[in-house]
Coordinates of C-alpha atoms and ligand atoms in Angstrom, one line a residue:
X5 CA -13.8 52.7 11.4
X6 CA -16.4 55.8 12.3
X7 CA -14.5 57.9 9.2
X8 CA -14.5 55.0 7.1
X9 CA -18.1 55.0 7.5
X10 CA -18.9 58.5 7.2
X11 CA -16.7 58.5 3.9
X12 CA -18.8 55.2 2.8
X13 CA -22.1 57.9 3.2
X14 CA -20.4 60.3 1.9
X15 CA -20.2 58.2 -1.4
X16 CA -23.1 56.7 -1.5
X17 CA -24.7 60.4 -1.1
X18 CA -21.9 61.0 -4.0
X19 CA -23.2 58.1 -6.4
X20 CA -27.0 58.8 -5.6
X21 CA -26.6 62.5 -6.4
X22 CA -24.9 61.2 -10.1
X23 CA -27.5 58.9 -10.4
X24 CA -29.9 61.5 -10.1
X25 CA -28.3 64.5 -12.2
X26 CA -27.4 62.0 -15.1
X27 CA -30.9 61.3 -14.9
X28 CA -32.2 63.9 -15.0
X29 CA -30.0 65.5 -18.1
X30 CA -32.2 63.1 -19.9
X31 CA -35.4 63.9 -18.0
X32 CA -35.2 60.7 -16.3
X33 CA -34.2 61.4 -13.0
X34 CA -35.5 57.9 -11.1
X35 CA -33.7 55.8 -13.8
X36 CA -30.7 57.6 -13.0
X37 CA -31.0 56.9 -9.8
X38 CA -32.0 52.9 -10.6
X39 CA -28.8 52.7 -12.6
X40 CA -26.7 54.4 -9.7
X41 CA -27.8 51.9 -7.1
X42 CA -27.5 49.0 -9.0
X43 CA -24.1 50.1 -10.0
X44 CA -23.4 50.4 -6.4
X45 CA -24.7 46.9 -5.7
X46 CA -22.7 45.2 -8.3
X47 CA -19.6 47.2 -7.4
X48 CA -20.3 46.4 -3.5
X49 CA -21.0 42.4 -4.8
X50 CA -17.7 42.5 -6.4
X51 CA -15.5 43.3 -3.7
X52 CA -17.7 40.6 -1.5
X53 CA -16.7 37.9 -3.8
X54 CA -13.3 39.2 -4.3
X55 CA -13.3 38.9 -0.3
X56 CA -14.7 35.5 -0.3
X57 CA -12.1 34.4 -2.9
X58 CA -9.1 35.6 -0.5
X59 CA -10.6 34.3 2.3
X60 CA -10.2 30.9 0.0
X61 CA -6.8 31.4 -0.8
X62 CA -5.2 34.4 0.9
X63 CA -2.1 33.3 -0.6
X64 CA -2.8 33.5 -4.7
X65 CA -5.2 36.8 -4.5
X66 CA -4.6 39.8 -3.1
X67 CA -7.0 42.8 -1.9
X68 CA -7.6 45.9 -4.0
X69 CA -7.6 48.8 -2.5
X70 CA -10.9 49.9 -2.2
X71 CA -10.8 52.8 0.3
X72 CA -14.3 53.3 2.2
X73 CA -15.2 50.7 4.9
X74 CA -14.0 48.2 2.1
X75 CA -11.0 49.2 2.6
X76 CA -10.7 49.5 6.1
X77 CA -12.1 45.7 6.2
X78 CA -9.2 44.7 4.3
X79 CA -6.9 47.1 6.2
X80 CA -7.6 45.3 9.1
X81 CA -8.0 41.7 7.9
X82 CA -4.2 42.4 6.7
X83 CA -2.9 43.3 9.9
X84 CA -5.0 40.4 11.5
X85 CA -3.0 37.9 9.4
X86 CA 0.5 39.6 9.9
X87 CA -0.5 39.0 13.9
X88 CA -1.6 35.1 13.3
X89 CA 1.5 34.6 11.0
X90 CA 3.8 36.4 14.0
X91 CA 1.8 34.0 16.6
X92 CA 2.7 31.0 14.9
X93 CA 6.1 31.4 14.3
X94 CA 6.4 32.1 18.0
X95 CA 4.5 29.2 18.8
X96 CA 6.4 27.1 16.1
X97 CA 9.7 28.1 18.1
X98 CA 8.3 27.4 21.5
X99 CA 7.6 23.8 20.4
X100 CA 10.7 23.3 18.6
X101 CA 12.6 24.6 22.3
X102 CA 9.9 22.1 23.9
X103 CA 11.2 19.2 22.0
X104 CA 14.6 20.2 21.6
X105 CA 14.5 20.0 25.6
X106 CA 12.4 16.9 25.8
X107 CA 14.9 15.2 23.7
X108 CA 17.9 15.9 25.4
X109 CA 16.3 14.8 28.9
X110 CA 17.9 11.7 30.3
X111 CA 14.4 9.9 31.4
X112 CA 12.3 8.4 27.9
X113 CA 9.4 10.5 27.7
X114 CA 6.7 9.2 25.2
X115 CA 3.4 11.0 24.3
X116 CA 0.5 8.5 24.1
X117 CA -2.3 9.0 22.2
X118 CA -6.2 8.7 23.8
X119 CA -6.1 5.6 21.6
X120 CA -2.8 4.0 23.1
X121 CA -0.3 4.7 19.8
X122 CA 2.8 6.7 20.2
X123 CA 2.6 10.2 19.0
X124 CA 6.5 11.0 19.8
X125 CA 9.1 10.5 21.7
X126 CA 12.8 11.6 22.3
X127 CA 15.9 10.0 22.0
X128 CA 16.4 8.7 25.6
X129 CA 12.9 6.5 24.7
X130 CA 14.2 5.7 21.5
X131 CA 17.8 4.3 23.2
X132 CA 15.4 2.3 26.3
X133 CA 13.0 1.1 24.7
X134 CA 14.6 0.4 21.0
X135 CA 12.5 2.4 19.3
X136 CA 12.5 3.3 15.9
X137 CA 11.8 6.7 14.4
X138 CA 9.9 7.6 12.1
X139 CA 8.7 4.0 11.8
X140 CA 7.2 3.4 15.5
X141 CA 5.2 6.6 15.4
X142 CA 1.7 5.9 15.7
X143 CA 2.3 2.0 16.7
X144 CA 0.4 0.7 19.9
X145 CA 3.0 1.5 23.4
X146 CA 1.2 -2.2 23.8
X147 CA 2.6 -3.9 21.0
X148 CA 6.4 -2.3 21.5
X149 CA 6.3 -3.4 26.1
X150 CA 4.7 -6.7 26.1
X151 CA 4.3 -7.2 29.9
X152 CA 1.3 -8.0 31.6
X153 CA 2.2 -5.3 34.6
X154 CA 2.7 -2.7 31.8
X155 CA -0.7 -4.0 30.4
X156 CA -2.5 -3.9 33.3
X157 CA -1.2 -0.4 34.5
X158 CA -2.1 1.0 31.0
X159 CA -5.7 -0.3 31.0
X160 CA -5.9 0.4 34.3
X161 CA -6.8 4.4 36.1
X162 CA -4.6 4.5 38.7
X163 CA -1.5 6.6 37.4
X164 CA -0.9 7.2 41.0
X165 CA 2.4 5.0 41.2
X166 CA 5.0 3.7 38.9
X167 CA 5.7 0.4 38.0
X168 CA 8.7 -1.6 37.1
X169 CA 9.2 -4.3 34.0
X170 CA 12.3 -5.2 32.9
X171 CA 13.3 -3.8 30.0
X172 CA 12.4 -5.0 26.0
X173 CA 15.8 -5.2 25.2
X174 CA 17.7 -7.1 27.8
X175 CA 16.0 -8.7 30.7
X176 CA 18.7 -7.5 33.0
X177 CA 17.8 -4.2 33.1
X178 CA 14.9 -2.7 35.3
X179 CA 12.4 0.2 33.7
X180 CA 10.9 2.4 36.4
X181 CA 7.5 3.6 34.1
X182 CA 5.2 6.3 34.8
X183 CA 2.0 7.5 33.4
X184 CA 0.6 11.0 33.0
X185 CA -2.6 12.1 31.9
X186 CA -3.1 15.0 30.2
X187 CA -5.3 16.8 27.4
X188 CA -8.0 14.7 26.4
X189 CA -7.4 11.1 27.1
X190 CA -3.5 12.1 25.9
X191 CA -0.8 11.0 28.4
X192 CA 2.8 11.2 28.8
X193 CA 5.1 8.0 29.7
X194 CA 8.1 8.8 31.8
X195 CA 10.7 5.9 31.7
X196 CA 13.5 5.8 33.8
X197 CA 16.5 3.1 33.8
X198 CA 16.7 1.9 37.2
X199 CA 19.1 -0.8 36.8
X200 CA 21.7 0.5 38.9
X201 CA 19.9 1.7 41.8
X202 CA 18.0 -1.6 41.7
X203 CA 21.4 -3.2 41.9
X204 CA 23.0 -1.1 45.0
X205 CA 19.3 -1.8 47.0
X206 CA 20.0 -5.5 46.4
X207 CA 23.6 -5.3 47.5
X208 CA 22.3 -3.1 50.3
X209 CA 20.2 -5.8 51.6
X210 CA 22.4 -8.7 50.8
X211 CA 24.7 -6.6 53.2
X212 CA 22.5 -6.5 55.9
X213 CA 21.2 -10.0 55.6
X214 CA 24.7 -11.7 55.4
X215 CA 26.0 -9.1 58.2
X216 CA 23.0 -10.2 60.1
X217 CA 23.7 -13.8 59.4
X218 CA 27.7 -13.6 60.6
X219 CA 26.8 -11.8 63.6
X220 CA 24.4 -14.4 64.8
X221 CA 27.5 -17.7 65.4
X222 CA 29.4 -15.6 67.5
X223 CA 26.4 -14.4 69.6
X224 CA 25.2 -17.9 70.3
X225 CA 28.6 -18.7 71.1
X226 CA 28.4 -15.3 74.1
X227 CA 25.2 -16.4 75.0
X228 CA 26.3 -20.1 75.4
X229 CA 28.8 -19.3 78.0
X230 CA 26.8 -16.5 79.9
X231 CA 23.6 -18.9 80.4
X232 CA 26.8 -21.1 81.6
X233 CA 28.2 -18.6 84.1
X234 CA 24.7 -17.5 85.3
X235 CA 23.8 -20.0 87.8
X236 CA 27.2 -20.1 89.1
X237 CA 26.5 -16.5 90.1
X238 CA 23.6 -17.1 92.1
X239 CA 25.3 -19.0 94.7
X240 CA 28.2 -18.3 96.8
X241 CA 31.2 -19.2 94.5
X242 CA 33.8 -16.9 92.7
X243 CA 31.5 -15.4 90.4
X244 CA 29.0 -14.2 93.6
X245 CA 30.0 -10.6 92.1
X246 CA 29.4 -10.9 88.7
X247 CA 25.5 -11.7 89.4
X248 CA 24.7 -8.0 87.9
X249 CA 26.6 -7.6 84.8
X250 CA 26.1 -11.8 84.2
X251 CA 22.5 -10.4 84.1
X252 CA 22.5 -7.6 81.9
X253 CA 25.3 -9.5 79.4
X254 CA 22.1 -12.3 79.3
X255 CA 19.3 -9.4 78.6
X256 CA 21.6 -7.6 75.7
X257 CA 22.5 -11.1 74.3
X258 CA 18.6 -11.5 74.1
X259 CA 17.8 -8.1 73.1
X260 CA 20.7 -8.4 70.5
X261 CA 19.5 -11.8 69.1
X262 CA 16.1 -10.4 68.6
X263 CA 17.5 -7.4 66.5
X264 CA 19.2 -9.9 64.3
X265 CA 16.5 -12.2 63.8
X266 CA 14.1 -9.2 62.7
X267 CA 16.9 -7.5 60.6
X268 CA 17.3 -10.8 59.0
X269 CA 13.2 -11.4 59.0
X270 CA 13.4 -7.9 57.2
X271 CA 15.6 -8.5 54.9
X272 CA 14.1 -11.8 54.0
X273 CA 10.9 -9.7 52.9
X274 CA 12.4 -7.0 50.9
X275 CA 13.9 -10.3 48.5
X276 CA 10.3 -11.5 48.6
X277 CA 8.2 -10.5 46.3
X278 CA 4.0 -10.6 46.2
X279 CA 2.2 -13.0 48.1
X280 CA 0.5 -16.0 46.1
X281 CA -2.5 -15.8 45.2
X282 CA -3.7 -19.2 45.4
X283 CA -2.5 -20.8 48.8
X284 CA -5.2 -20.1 51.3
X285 CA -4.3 -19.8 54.3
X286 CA -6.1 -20.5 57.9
X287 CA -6.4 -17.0 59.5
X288 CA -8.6 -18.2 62.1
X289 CA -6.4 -20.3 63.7
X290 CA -3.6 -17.9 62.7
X291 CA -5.1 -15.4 64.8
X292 CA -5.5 -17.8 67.8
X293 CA -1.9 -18.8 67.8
X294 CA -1.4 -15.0 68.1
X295 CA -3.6 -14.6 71.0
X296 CA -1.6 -17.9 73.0
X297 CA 1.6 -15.5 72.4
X298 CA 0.0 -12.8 73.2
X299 CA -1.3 -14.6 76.6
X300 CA 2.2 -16.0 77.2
X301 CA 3.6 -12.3 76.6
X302 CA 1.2 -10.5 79.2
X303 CA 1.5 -13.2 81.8
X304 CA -1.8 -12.4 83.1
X305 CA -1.3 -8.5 82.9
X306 CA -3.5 -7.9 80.6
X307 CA -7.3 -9.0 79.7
X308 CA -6.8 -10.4 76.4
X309 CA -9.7 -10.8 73.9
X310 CA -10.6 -12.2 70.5
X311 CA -13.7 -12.3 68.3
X312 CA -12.7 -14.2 65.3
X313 CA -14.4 -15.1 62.2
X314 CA -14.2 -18.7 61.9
X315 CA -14.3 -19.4 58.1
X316 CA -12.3 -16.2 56.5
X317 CA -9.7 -17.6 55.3
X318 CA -7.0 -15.3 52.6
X319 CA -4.3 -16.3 50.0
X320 CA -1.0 -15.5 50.9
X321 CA 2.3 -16.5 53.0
X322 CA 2.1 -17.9 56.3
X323 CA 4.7 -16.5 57.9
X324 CA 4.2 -13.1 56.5
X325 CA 0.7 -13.2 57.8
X326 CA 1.7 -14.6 61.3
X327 CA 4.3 -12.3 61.5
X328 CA 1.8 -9.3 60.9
X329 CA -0.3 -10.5 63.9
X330 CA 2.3 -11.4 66.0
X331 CA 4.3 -7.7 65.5
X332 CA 1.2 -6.4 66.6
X333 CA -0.4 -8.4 69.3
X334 CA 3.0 -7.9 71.1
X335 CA 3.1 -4.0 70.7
X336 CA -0.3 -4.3 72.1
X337 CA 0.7 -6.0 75.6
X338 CA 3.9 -3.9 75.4
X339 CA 2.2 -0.5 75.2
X340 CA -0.5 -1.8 77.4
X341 CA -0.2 -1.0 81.4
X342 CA -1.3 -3.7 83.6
X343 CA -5.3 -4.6 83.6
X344 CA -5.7 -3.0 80.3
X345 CA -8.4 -4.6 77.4
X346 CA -6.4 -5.7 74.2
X347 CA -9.0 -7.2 71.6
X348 CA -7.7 -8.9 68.6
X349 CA -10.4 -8.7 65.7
X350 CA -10.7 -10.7 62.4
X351 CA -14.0 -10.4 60.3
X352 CA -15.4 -9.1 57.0
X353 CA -14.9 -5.9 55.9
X354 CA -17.3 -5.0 52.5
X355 CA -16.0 -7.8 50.4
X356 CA -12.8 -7.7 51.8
X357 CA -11.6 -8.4 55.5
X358 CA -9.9 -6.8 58.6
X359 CA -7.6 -7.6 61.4
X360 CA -8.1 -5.3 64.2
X361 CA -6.0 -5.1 67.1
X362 CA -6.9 -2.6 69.4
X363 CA -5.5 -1.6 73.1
X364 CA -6.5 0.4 75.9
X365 CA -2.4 1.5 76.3
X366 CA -0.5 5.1 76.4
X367 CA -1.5 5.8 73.0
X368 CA 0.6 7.5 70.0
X369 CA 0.9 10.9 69.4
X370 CA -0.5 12.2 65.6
X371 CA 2.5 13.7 64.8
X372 CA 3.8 10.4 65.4
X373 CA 1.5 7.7 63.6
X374 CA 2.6 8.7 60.1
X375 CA 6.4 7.6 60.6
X376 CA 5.9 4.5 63.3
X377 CA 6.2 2.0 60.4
X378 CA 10.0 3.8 59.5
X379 CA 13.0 1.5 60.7
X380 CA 14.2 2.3 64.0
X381 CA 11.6 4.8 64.7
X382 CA 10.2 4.7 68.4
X383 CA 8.2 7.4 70.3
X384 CA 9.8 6.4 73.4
X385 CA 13.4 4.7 72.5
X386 CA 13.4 4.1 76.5
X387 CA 10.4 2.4 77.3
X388 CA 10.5 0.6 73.7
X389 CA 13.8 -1.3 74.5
X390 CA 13.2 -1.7 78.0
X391 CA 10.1 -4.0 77.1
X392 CA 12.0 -5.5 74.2
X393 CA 11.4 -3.9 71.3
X394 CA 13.7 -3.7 67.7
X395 CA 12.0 -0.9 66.4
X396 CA 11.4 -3.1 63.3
X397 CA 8.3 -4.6 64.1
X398 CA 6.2 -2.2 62.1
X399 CA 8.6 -1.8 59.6
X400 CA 7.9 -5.8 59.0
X401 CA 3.9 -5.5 59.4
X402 CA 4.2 -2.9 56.2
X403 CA 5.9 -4.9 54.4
X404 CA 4.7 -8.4 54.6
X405 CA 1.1 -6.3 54.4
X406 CA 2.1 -4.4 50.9
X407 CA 2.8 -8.6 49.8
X408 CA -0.6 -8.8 50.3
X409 CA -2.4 -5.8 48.7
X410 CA -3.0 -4.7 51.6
X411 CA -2.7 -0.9 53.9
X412 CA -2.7 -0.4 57.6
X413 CA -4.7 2.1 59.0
X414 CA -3.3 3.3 63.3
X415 CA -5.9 5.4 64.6
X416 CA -4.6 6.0 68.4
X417 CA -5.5 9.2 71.4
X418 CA -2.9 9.5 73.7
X419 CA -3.6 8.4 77.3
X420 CA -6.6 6.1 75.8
X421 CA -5.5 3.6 73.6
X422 CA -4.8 2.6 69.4
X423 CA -6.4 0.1 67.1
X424 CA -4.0 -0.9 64.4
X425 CA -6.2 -2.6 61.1
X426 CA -5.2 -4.6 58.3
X427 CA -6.9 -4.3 55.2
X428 CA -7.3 -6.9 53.1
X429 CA -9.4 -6.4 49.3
X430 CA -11.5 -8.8 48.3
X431 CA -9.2 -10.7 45.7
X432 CA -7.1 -12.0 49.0
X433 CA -10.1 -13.6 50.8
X434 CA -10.9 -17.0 50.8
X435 CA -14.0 -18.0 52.3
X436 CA -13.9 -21.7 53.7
X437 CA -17.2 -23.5 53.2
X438 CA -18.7 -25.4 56.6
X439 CA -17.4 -28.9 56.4
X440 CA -20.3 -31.4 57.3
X441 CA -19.3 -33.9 59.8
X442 CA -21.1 -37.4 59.4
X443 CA -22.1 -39.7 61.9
Ligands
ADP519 P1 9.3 -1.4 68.8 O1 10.0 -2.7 68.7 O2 10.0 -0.3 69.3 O3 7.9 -1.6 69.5 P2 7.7 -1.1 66.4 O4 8.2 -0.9 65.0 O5 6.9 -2.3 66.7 O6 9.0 -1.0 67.3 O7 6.9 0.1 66.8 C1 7.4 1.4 66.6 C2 7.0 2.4 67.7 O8 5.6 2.6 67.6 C3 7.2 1.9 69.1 O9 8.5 2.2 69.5 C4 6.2 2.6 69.9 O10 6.7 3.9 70.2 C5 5.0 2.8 68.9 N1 4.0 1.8 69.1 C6 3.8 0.6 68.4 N2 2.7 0.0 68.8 C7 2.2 0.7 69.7 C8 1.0 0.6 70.6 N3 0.1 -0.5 70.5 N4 0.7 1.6 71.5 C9 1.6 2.6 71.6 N5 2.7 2.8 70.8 C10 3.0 1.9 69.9

């Protein structure tokens, strides 16, 4: 560009000196000179528009070649256009690979626009959700999955989790649906067919739950004839020496029956789905019945305690709820050595409410706390069975809790104790008014 511009002096030095000699052959040297620089002006105001009218239509005019720092301008304009024309067509083919990959994917993917109409999608979308192409570009997602989950979780922030609806075309099949945000306001809808695995979860459980079921005759026929045998044992008579093993065939036949009825318990609330939302139910004297058990259970051991709110009430299943209080009072007095405090807490929380249960036992490792509510997990496999424990219990509370919105928090030291708390959001509780009492 410096030698462009010292050949650009060099003309105008060139044009000025013509200028000037013309000029002054006619003994009018600054006219000359006049003429030369408006020459130059006009010749420079040329190019400019010639410029302007490229830059308006690079395609129908082309640059002259005007040598100077003109023509290094236009050098270099023409090589900025062969790089921009090189840059597209690499970015042309790196979206026609993107889509080309996209489409062959076997999950729907969808682009959403800020405004909630479809911008494209590939063919696995096109086969899930019976879409149309080109005519369903730019229709509402809305309009095309009419569910009010699919609604709801569209409206909604939380892109967190995926739901599942079943599907537009055929009721049968399940759609697992996920939202991505991306860009401004844009986001990406991943939809998955999860028919089939929906299908071998529910034959799964139907497994377990009739297994469970079958196993339980036999077992109360067992446990019929060892409570039978048992108190011929304690005396002095032929089965005086099957006193032991009489003893431990009664505990296992317990243990066994307890394992059945959670497995079956379990089962029963993997079918289930969310909690109502409109049957109120009395946590107050939920939470006392728990306490008796709890009572019964510690046999005086223990000093039980219980500061309950008396008019919180929250909409959901019974049993689910009991069943949550119960799992956890008992782990309480379990994990609890003798003369320990265990304190069972229901109140407010913000607008929503809490049940605390909190012991002064042996405490849970952190390592630990994040996989206690996993089946069949136990710290201690020993000292859970030997007090009676499944190893389902918390597997149960997290699932009738996730019926009800709701997310347990365990916050335990080892040696000193654990508080395990319900969370319930505001949409659960139910506050019962103070009945008047006449007369
Ligand atoms: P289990 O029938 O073995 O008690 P749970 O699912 O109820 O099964 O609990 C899983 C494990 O969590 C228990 O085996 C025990 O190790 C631990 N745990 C549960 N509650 C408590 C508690 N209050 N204090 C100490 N450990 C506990």
């Amino acid at each position: 560009m410096r030698r462009a511009w010292r050949r650009e002096w060099r003309r105008i030095a060139y044009v000025l000196l013509l200028g000037f000699l013309g000029g002054w052959m006619f003994e009018a040297p600054r006219l000359g000179l006049i003429v030369a620089i408006s020459l130059y002006v006009l010749y420079n105001l040329r190019l400019l528009q010639w410029l302007a009218q490229w830059v308006e239509s690079p395609k129908q005019v082309e640059l002259p070649d005007a040598g100077g720092v003109w023509g290094e301008i236009f050098d270099q304009l023409y090589a900025m256009q062969r790089r921009n024309k090189k840059r597209k067509r690499k970015l042309a083919s790196i979206v026609a690979e993107f889509q080309a990959s996209t489409a062959a994917l076997p999950d729907g993917a969808i682009v959403v626009s800020s405004r909630g109409e479809i911008a494209w999608f590939n063919n696995a979308a096109q086969a899930l959700l019976g879409l149309r192409s080109p005519q369903d570009n730019g229709q509402r997602i809305a309009n095309l999955v009419r569910h009010p989950r699919f609604a709801d979780y569209l409206e909604g922030e939380d892109y967190e989790h995926d739901i599942e609806v079943p599907s537009p075309l055929n009721e049968q099949y399940t759609l697992s649906m996920r939202l991505i945000p991306y860009g401004e306001g844009q986001r990406l809808l991943i939809i998955r067919d999860v028919s089939e695995h929906k299908r071998l979860d529910l034959m799964r459980r139907d497994f377990v739950a009739n297994a469970s079921h079958e196993l339980r005759t036999p077992l109360t026929v067992l446990r019929g004839y060892v409570e039978m045998m048992e108190p011929e044992a304690q005396g002095d008579g032929e089965l005086r020496a099957w006193r032991a093993p009489l003893r431990e065939m009664a505990a296992q036949t317990v243990r066994m029956e307890a394992l059945i009825n959670d497995l079956l318990r379990l089962a029963r609330l993997e079918g289930d789905t969310v909690a109502p939302r409109n049957e109120p139910v009395d946590m107050p004297s939920l939470c006392e019945r728990s306490i008796e058990q709890a009572r019964h259970l510690s046999q005086g051991r223990h000093r039980i305690n219980a500061d309950i709110e008396p008019r919180l009430w929250l909409y959901g299943r019974e049993s689910e709820l009991q069943s949550i209080a119960t799992n956890l009072v008992s782990n309480a007095v379990r994990y609890t050595p003798e003369g320990g405090d265990i304190t069972l807490v229901w109140s407010e929380l913000g607008n929503g409410a809490v049940l605390r249960v909190r012991d002064a036992g042996i405490g849970i490792a952190e390592a630990d706390i994040p996989r206690l509510t996993e089946r069949f997990y136990r710290v201690d496999i020993g000292r859970s069975r030997a007090s009676g424990g499944t190893g389902l219990g918390l597997a149960i509370v997290k699932h009738a809790l996730e019926h009800h919105d709701a997310q347990l928090a365990i916050d335990s030291v080892v040696g000193e104790g654990s508080e395990f708390s319900c969370h319930f959001p505001a949409h659960r509780v139910h506050r019962e008014r103070a009945r008047v009492v006449n007369g």
